CSV table of C-alpha atoms in Angstrom, one decimal:
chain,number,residue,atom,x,y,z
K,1,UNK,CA,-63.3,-43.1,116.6
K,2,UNK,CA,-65.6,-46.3,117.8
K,3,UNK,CA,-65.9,-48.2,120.7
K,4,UNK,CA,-64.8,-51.6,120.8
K,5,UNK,CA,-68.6,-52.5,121.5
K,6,UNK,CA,-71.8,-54.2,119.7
K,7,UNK,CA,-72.6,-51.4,117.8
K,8,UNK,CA,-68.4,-51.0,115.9
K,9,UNK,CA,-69.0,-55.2,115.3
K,10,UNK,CA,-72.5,-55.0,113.8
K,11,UNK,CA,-71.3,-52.3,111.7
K,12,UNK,CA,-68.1,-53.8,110.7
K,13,UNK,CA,-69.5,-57.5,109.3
K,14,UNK,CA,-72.7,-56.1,107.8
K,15,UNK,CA,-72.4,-57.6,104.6
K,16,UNK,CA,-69.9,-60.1,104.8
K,17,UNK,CA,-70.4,-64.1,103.5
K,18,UNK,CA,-72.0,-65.9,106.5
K,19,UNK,CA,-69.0,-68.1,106.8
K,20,UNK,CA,-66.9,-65.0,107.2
K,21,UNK,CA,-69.3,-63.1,108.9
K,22,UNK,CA,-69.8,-66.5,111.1
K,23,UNK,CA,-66.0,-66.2,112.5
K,24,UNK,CA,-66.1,-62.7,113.5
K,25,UNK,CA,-69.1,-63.2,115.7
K,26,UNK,CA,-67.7,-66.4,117.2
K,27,UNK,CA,-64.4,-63.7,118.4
K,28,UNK,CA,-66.7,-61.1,119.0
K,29,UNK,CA,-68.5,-63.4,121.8
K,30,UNK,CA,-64.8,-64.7,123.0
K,31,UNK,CA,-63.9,-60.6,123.6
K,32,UNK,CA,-67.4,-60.4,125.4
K,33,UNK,CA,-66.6,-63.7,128.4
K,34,UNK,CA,-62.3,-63.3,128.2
K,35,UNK,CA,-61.3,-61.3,130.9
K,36,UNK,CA,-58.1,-58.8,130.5
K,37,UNK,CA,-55.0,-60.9,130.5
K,38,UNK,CA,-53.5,-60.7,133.9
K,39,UNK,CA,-49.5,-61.0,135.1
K,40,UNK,CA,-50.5,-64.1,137.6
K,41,UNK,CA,-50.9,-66.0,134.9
K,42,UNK,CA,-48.2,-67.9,133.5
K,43,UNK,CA,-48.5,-66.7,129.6
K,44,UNK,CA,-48.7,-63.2,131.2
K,45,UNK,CA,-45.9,-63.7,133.9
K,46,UNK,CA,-43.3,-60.9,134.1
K,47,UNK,CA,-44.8,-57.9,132.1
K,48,UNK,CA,-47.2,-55.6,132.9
K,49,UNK,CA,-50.4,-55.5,131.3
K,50,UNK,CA,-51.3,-51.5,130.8
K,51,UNK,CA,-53.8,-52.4,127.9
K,52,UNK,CA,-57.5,-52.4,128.9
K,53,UNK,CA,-59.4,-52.9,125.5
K,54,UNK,CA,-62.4,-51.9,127.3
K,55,UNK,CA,-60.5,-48.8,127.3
K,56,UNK,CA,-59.5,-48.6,123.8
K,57,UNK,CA,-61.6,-46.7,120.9
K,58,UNK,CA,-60.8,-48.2,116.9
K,59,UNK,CA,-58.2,-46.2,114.8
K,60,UNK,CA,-59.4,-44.0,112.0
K,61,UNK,CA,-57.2,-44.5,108.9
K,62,UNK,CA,-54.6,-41.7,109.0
K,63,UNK,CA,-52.3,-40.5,106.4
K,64,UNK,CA,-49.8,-42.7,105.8
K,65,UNK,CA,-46.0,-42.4,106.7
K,66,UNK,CA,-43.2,-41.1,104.0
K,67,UNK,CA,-40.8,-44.1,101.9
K,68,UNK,CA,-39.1,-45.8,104.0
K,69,UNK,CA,-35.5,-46.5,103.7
K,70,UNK,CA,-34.9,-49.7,104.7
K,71,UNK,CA,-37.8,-51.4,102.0
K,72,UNK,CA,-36.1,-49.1,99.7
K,73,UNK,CA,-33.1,-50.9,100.3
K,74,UNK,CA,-34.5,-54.2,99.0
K,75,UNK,CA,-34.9,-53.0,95.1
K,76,UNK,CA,-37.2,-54.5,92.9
K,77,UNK,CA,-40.0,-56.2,94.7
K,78,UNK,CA,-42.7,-58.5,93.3
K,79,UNK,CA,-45.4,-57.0,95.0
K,80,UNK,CA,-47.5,-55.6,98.7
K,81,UNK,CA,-49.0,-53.4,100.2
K,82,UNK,CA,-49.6,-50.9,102.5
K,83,UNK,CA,-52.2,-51.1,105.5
K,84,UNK,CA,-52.5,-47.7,107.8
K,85,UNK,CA,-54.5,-47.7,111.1
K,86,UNK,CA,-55.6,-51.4,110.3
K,87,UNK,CA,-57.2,-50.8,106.8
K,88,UNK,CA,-55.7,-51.2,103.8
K,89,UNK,CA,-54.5,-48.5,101.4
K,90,UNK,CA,-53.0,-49.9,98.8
K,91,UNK,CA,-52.3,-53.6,97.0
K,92,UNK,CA,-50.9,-54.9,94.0
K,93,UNK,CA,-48.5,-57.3,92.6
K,94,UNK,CA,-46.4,-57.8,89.4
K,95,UNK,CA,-45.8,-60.9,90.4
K,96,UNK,CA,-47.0,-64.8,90.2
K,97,UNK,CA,-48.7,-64.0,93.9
K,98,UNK,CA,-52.0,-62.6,94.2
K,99,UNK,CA,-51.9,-60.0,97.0
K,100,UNK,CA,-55.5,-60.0,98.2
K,101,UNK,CA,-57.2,-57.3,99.8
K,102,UNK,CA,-59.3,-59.3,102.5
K,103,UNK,CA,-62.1,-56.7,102.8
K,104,UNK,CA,-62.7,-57.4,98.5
K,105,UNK,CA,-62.9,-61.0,98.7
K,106,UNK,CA,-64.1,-62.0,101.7
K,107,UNK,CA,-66.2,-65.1,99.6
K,108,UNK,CA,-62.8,-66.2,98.7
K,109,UNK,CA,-62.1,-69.8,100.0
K,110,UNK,CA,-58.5,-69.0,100.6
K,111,UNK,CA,-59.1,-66.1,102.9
K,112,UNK,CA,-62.1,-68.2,105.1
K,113,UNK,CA,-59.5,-70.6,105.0
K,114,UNK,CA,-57.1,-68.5,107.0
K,115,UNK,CA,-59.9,-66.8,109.0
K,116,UNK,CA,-60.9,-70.7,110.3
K,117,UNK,CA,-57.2,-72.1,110.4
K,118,UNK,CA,-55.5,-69.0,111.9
K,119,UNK,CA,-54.6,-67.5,115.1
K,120,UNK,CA,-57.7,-68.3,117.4
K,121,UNK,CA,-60.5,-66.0,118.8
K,122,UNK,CA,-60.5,-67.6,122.4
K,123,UNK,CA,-55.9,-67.2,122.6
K,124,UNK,CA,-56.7,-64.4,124.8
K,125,UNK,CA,-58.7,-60.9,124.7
K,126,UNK,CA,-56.5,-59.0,123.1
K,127,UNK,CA,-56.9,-62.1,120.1
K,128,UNK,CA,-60.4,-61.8,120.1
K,129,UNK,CA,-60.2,-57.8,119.6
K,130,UNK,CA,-58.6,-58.6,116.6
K,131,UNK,CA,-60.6,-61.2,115.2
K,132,UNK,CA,-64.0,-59.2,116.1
K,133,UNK,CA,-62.8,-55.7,114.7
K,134,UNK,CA,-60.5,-56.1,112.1
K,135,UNK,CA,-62.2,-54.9,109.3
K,136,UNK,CA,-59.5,-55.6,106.6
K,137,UNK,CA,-56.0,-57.2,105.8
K,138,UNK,CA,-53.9,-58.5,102.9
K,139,UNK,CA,-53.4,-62.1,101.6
K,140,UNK,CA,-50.0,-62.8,100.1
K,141,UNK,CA,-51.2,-66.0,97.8
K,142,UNK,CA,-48.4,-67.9,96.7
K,143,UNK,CA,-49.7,-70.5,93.9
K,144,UNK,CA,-49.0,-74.0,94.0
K,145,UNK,CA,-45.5,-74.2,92.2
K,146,UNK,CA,-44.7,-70.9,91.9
K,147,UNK,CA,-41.5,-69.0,92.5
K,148,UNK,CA,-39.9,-65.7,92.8
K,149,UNK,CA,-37.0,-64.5,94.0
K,150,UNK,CA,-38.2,-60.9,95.1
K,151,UNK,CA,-39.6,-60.3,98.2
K,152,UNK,CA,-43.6,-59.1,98.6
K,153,UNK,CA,-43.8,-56.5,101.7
K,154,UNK,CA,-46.3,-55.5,103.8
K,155,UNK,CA,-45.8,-52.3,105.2
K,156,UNK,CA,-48.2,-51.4,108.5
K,157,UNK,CA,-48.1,-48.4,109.3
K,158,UNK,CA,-49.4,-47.7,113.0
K,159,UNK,CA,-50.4,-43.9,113.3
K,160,UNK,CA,-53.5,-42.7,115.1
K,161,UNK,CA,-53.3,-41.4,118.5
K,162,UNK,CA,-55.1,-42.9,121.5
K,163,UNK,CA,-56.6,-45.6,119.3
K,164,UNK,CA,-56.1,-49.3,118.6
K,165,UNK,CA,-55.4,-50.7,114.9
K,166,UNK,CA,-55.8,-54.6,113.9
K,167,UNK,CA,-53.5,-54.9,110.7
K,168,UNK,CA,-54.5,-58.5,109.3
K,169,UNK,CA,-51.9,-59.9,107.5
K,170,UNK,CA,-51.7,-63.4,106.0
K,171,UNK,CA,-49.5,-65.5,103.6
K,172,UNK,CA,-50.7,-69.0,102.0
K,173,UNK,CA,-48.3,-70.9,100.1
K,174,UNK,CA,-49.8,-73.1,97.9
K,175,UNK,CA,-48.2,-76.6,97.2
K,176,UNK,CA,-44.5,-76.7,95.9
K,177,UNK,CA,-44.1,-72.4,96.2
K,178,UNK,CA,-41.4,-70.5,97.2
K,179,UNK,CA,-41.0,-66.7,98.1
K,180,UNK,CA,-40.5,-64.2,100.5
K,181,UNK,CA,-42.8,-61.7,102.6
K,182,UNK,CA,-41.2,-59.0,104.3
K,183,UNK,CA,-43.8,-57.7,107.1
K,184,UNK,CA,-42.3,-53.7,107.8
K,185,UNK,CA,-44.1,-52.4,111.1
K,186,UNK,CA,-43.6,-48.7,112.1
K,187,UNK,CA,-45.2,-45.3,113.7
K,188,UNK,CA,-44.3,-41.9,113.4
K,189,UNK,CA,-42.6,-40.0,115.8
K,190,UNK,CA,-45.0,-39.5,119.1
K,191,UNK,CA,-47.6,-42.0,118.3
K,192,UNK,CA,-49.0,-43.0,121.5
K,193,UNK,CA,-51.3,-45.4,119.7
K,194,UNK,CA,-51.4,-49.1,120.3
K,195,UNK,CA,-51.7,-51.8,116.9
K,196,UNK,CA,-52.3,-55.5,117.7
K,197,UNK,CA,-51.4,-57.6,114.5
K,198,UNK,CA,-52.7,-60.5,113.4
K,199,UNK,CA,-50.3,-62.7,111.3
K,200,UNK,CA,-51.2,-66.3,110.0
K,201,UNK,CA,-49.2,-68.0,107.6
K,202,UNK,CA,-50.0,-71.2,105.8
K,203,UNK,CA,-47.9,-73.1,104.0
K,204,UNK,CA,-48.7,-76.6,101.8
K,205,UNK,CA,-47.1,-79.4,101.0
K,206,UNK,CA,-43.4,-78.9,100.1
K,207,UNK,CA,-43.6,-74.9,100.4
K,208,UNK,CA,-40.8,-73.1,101.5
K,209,UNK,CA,-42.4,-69.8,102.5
K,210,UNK,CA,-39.8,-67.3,104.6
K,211,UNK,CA,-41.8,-64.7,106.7
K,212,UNK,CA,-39.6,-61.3,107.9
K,213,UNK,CA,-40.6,-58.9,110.5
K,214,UNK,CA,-39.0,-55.3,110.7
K,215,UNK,CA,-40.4,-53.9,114.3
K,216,UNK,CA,-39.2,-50.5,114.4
K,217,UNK,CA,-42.4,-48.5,116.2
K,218,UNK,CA,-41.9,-45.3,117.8
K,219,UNK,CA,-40.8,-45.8,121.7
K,220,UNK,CA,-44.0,-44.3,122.1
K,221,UNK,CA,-46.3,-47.1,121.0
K,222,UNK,CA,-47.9,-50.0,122.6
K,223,UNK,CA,-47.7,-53.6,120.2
K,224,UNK,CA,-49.4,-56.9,120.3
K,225,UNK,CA,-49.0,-59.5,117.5
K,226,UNK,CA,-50.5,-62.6,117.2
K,227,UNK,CA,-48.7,-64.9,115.0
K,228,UNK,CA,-49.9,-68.7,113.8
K,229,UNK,CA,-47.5,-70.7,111.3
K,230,UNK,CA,-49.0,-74.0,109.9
K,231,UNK,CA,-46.9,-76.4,108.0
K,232,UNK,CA,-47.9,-79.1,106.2
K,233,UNK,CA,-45.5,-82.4,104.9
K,234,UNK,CA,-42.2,-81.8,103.7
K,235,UNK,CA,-42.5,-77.9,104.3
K,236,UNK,CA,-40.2,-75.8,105.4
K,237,UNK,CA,-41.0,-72.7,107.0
K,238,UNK,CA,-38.6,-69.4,107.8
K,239,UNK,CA,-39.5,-67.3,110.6
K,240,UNK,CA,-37.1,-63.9,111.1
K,241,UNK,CA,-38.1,-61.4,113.9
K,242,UNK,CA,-36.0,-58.1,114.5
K,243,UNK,CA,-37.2,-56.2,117.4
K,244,UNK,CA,-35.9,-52.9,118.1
K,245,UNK,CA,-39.5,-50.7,118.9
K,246,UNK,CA,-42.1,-50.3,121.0
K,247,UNK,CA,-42.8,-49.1,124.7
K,248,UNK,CA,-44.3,-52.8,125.4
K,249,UNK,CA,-43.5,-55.4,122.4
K,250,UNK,CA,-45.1,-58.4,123.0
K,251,UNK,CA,-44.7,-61.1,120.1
K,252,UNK,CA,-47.0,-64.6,120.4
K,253,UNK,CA,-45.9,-67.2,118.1
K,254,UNK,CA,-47.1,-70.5,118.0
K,255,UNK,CA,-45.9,-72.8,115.0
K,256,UNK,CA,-48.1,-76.2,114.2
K,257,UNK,CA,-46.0,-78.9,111.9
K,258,UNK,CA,-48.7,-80.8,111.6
K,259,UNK,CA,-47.8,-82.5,108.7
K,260,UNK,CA,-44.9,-85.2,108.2
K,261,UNK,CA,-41.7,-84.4,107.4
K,262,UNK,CA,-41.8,-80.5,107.7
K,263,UNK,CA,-39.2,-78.1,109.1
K,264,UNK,CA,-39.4,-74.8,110.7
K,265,UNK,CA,-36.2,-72.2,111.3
K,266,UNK,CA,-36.9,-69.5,114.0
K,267,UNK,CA,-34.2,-66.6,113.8
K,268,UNK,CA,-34.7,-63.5,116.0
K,269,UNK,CA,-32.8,-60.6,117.7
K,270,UNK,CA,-33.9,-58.0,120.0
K,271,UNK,CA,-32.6,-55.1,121.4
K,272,UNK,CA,-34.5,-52.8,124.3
K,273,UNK,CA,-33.5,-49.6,125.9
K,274,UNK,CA,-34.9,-46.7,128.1
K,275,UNK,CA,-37.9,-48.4,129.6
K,276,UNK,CA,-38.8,-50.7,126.8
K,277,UNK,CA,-40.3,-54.3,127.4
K,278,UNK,CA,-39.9,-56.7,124.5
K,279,UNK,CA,-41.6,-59.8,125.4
K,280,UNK,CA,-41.6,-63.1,123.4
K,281,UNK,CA,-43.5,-66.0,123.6
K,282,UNK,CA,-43.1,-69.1,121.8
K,283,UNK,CA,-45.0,-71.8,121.0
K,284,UNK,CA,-43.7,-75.0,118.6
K,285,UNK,CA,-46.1,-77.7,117.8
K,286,UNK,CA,-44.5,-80.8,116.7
K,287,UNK,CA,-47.9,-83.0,115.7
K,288,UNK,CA,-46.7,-85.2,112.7
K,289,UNK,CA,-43.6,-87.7,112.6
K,290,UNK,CA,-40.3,-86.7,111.4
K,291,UNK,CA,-40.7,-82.9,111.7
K,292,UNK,CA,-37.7,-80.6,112.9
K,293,UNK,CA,-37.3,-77.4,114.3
K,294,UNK,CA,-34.6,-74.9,115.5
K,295,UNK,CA,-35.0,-71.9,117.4
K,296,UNK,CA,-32.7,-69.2,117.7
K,297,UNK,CA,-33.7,-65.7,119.6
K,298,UNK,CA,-30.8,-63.4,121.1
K,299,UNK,CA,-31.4,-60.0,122.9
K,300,UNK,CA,-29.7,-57.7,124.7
K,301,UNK,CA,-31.1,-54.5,127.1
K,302,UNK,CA,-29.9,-51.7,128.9
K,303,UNK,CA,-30.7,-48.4,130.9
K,304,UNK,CA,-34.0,-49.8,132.5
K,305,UNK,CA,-35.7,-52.0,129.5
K,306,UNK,CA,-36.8,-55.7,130.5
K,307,UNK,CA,-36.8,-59.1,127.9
K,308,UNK,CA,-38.8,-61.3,128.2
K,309,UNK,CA,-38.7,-65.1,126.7
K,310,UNK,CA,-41.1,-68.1,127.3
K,311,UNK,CA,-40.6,-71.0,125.1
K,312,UNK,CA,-42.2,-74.1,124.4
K,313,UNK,CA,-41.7,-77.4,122.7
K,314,UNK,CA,-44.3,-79.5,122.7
K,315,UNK,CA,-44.3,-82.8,121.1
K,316,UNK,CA,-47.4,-84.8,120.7
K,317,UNK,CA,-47.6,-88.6,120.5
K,318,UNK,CA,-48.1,-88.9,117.1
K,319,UNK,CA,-44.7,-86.7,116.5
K,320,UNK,CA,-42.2,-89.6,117.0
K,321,UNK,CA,-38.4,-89.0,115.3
K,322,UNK,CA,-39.1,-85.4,116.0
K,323,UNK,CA,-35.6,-83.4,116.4
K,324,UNK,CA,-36.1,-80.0,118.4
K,325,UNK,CA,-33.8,-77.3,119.9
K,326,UNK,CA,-34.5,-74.1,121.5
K,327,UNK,CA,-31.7,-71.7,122.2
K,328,UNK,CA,-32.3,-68.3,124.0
K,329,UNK,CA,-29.4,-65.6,124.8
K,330,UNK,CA,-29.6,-62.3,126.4
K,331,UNK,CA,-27.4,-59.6,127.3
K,332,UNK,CA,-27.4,-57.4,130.2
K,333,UNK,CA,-25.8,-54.0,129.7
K,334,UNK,CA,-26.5,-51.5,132.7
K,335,UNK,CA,-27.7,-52.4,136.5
K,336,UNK,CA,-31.0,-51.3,135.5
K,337,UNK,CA,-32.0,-53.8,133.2
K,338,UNK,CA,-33.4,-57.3,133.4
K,339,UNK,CA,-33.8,-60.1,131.4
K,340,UNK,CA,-36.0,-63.4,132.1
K,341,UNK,CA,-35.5,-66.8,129.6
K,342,UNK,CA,-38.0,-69.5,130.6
K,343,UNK,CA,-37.6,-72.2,128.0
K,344,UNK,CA,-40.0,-75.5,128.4
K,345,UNK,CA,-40.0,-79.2,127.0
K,346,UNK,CA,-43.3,-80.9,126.9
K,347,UNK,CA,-42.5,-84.8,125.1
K,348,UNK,CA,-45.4,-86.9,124.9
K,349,UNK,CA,-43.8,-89.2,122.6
K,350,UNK,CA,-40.5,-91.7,122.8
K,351,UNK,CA,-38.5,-91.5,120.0
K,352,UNK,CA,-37.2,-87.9,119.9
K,353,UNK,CA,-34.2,-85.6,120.1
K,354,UNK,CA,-34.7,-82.2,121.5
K,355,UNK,CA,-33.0,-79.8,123.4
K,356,UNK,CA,-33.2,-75.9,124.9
K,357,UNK,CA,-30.4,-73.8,125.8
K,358,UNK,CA,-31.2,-70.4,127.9
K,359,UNK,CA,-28.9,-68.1,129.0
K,360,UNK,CA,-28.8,-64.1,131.0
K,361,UNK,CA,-25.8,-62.4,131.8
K,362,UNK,CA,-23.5,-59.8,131.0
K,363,UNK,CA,-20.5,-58.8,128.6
K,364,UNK,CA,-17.7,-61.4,129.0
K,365,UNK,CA,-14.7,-59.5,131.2
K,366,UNK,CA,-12.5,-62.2,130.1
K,367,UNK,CA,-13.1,-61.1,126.1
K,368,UNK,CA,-13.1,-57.4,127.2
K,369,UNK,CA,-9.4,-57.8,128.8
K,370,UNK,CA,-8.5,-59.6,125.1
K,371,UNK,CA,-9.8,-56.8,123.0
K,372,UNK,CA,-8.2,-53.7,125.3
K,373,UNK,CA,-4.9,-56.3,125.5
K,374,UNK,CA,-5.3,-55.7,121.6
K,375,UNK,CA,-5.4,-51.8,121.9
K,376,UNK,CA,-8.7,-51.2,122.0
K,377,UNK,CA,-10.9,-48.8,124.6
K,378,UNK,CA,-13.1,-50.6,126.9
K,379,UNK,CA,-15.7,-48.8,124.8
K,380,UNK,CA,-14.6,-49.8,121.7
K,381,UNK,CA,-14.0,-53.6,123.2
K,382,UNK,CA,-17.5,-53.8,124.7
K,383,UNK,CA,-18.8,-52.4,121.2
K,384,UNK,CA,-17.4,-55.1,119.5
K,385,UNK,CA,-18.6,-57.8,121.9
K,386,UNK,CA,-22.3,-56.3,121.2
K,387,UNK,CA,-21.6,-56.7,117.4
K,388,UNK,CA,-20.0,-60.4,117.4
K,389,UNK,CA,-23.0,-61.4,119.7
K,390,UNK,CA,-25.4,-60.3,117.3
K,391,UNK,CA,-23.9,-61.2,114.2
K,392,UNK,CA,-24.2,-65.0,113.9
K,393,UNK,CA,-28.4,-64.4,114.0
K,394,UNK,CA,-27.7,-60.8,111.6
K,395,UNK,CA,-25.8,-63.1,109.3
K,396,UNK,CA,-28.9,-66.2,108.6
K,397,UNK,CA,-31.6,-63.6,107.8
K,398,UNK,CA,-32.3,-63.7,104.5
K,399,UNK,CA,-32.3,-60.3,103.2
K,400,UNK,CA,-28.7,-60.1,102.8
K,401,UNK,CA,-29.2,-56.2,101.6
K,402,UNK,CA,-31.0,-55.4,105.4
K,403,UNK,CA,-27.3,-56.5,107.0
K,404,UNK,CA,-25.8,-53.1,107.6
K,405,UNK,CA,-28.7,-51.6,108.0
K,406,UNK,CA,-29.6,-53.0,111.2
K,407,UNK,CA,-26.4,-53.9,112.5
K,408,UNK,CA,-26.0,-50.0,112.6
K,409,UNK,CA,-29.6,-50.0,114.5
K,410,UNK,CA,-27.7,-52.3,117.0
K,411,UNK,CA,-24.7,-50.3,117.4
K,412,UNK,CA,-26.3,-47.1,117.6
K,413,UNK,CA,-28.8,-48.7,120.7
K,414,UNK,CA,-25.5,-49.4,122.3
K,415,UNK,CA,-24.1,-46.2,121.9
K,416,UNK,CA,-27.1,-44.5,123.4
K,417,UNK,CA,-27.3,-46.8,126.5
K,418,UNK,CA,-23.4,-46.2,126.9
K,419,UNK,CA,-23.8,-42.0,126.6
K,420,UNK,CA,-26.7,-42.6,129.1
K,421,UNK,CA,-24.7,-45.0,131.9
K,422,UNK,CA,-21.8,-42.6,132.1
């Protein structure tokens, strides 16, 4: 294992394109002046930071995991890969997409593209780790026009101990395209590893790109990702986010509709338990006229866990007729538990319609009286209160064959945090 230091970079971009080459040193200089994020500041406020990367030595790639059952469960696919310990294993694609591996093609205009357009170096340390050391990712390429109705997956696999991993994942939809990438992030049992992914997605004009995360790390693993969404004019862009893993789960998103007319859909649910600390930060860009968004995040938490939400939408003053709404709900099972929901409007622009709703509190006693007046348990009633809270989030995502398979995830959270309180 390296050090994240001079010697790892100079190793790592030997050989690149300069323009390639170029953006990794401008993040390895950012890593070099950013200090470690700290809790007194705002994007940092209520979690604790216990990553140093000064601290932190660069994964190894391990073996990677076993099949997993819940891609199994989405049959025929048109294409992936695989990416252990932050290099890639294994690409391909049956499909119209061209599933790049970045390392292969780093003269490729679409990938310098995504390396100048994406997340940026200077977002915070952790960001510039990634940009400086990753020395690998896949590209999901949708061509201009094309469609398919199988999903592509990424599966990252997160599995050396006492090491960071940057898995680099990226999907550019060309003009007109339409698919779906489903991005699977997991760790074996007892990894005590930290992976900060970098996800940038890029979509053209009248794409309809829909981007699905599956967090299911072991409890034992730390995770950063660093997410940037672009949308050019009439796009519309699908975000899903199910977060169920992780010691500390921290999720930066920032969408940009910079162009006129596009659309973005945000649909996420979390659910913490034990000591967990699932923290979400969100970031929508309204930049071009016309332009829409909805965002829709519910979590719940129990035994001692802690959520975490800050949202933002910002409207600049070119994004006039802009229409905007945030929505954040969270459930608090057990004494022990917390949850925080700090959503923000920032309108620089006087023709707009936008909106946030935020809400923390526990299972409604009024509904619980119903159910048990039905002949239910209070068990049983509270179960079924979990479920229905869930289900109207469960229900949009667009992997219709995931359903039961994470609704049981859900109930069998709840059934552990309800063995533990008694």
């Amino acid at each position: 294992m390296s050090s994240l230091d001079r010697t790892t970079f100079d190793r790592l971009v030997a050989g690149r394109p300069e323009r390639a080459a170029d953006a990794a040193r401008r993040a390895m200089d950012a890593f070099e002046k950013l200090p470690t994020p700290d809790p007194r500041e705002e994007d940092w406020r209520y979690v604790t930071v216990d990553t140093d990367p000064d601290t932190l030595t660069l994964a190894e790639p391990g073996a990677p995991m076993g099949d997993d059952h819940l891609v199994g469960l989405l049959g025929d696919v048109a294409g992936g890969g695989t990416i252990v310990d932050g290099s890639v294993t294994e690409s391909g694609s049956d499909g119209a997409a061209r599933v790049l591996r970045v390392a292969d093609h780093w003269d490729d205009d679409t990938v310098v593209d995504v390396l100048e357009r994406g997340v940026p170096a200077d977002l915070d340390r952790f960001a510039a780790a990634a940009q400086a050391f990753s020395a690998d990712g896949l590209l999901v390429h949708l061509p201009a026009g094309s469609h398919d109705d199988r999903p592509y997956v990424v599966d990252v696999h997160a599995t050396a101990t006492d090491a960071v991993s940057f898995p680099r994942i990226a999907v550019v939809a060309g003009d007109g395209s339409e698919g779906r990438v489903l991005i699977r992030l997991r760790s074996p049992e007892g990894a005590a590893t930290t992976v900060i992914p970098i996800v940038d997605v890029i979509a053209g004009a009248n794409a309809r790109p829909t981007v699905t995360t599956l967090q299911t790390l072991d409890p034992a693993t730390r995770s950063i990702t660093l997410q940037r969404m672009i949308a050019g004019r009439d796009t519309g862009l699908v975000f899903e986010e199910a977060g169920f893993g992780a010691s500390n789960a921290r999720l930066h998103l920032t969408v940009d509709l910079a162009g006129r007319g596009a659309d973005a859909k945000i649909l996420g649910v979390y659910f913490g338990d034990h000591d967990q600390t699932l923290d979400y930060r969100y970031f929508m860009n309204h930049i071009a006229p016309n332009t829409t968004s909805e965002m829709t995040l519910k979590g719940a938490v129990g035994d001692a866990a802690k959520a975490v939400f800050t949202g933002l939408i910002r409207i600049e003053p070119d994004g006039q007729r802009t229409n905007a709404h945030q929505n954040n709900r969270n459930l608090v099972l057990t004494d022990g538990a917390e949850a925080h929901s700090v959503p923000n409007l920032e309108i620089l622009a006087n023709d707009v319609r936008c909106g946030h709703g935020s809400a923390v509190g526990p299972l409604d006693q009024e509904q619980r009286y119903y159910l048990m007046s039905r002949g239910l348990d209070r068990v049983a009633a509270d179960r079924l209160q979990v479920i229905g809270f869930f289900e109207d989030v469960l229900g949009r995502f667009s992997h219709d064959v995931l359903d039961p398979a994470l609704r049981k995830i859900v109930t069998s959270t709840y059934a552990g945090i309800v063995e533990r309180d008694a």
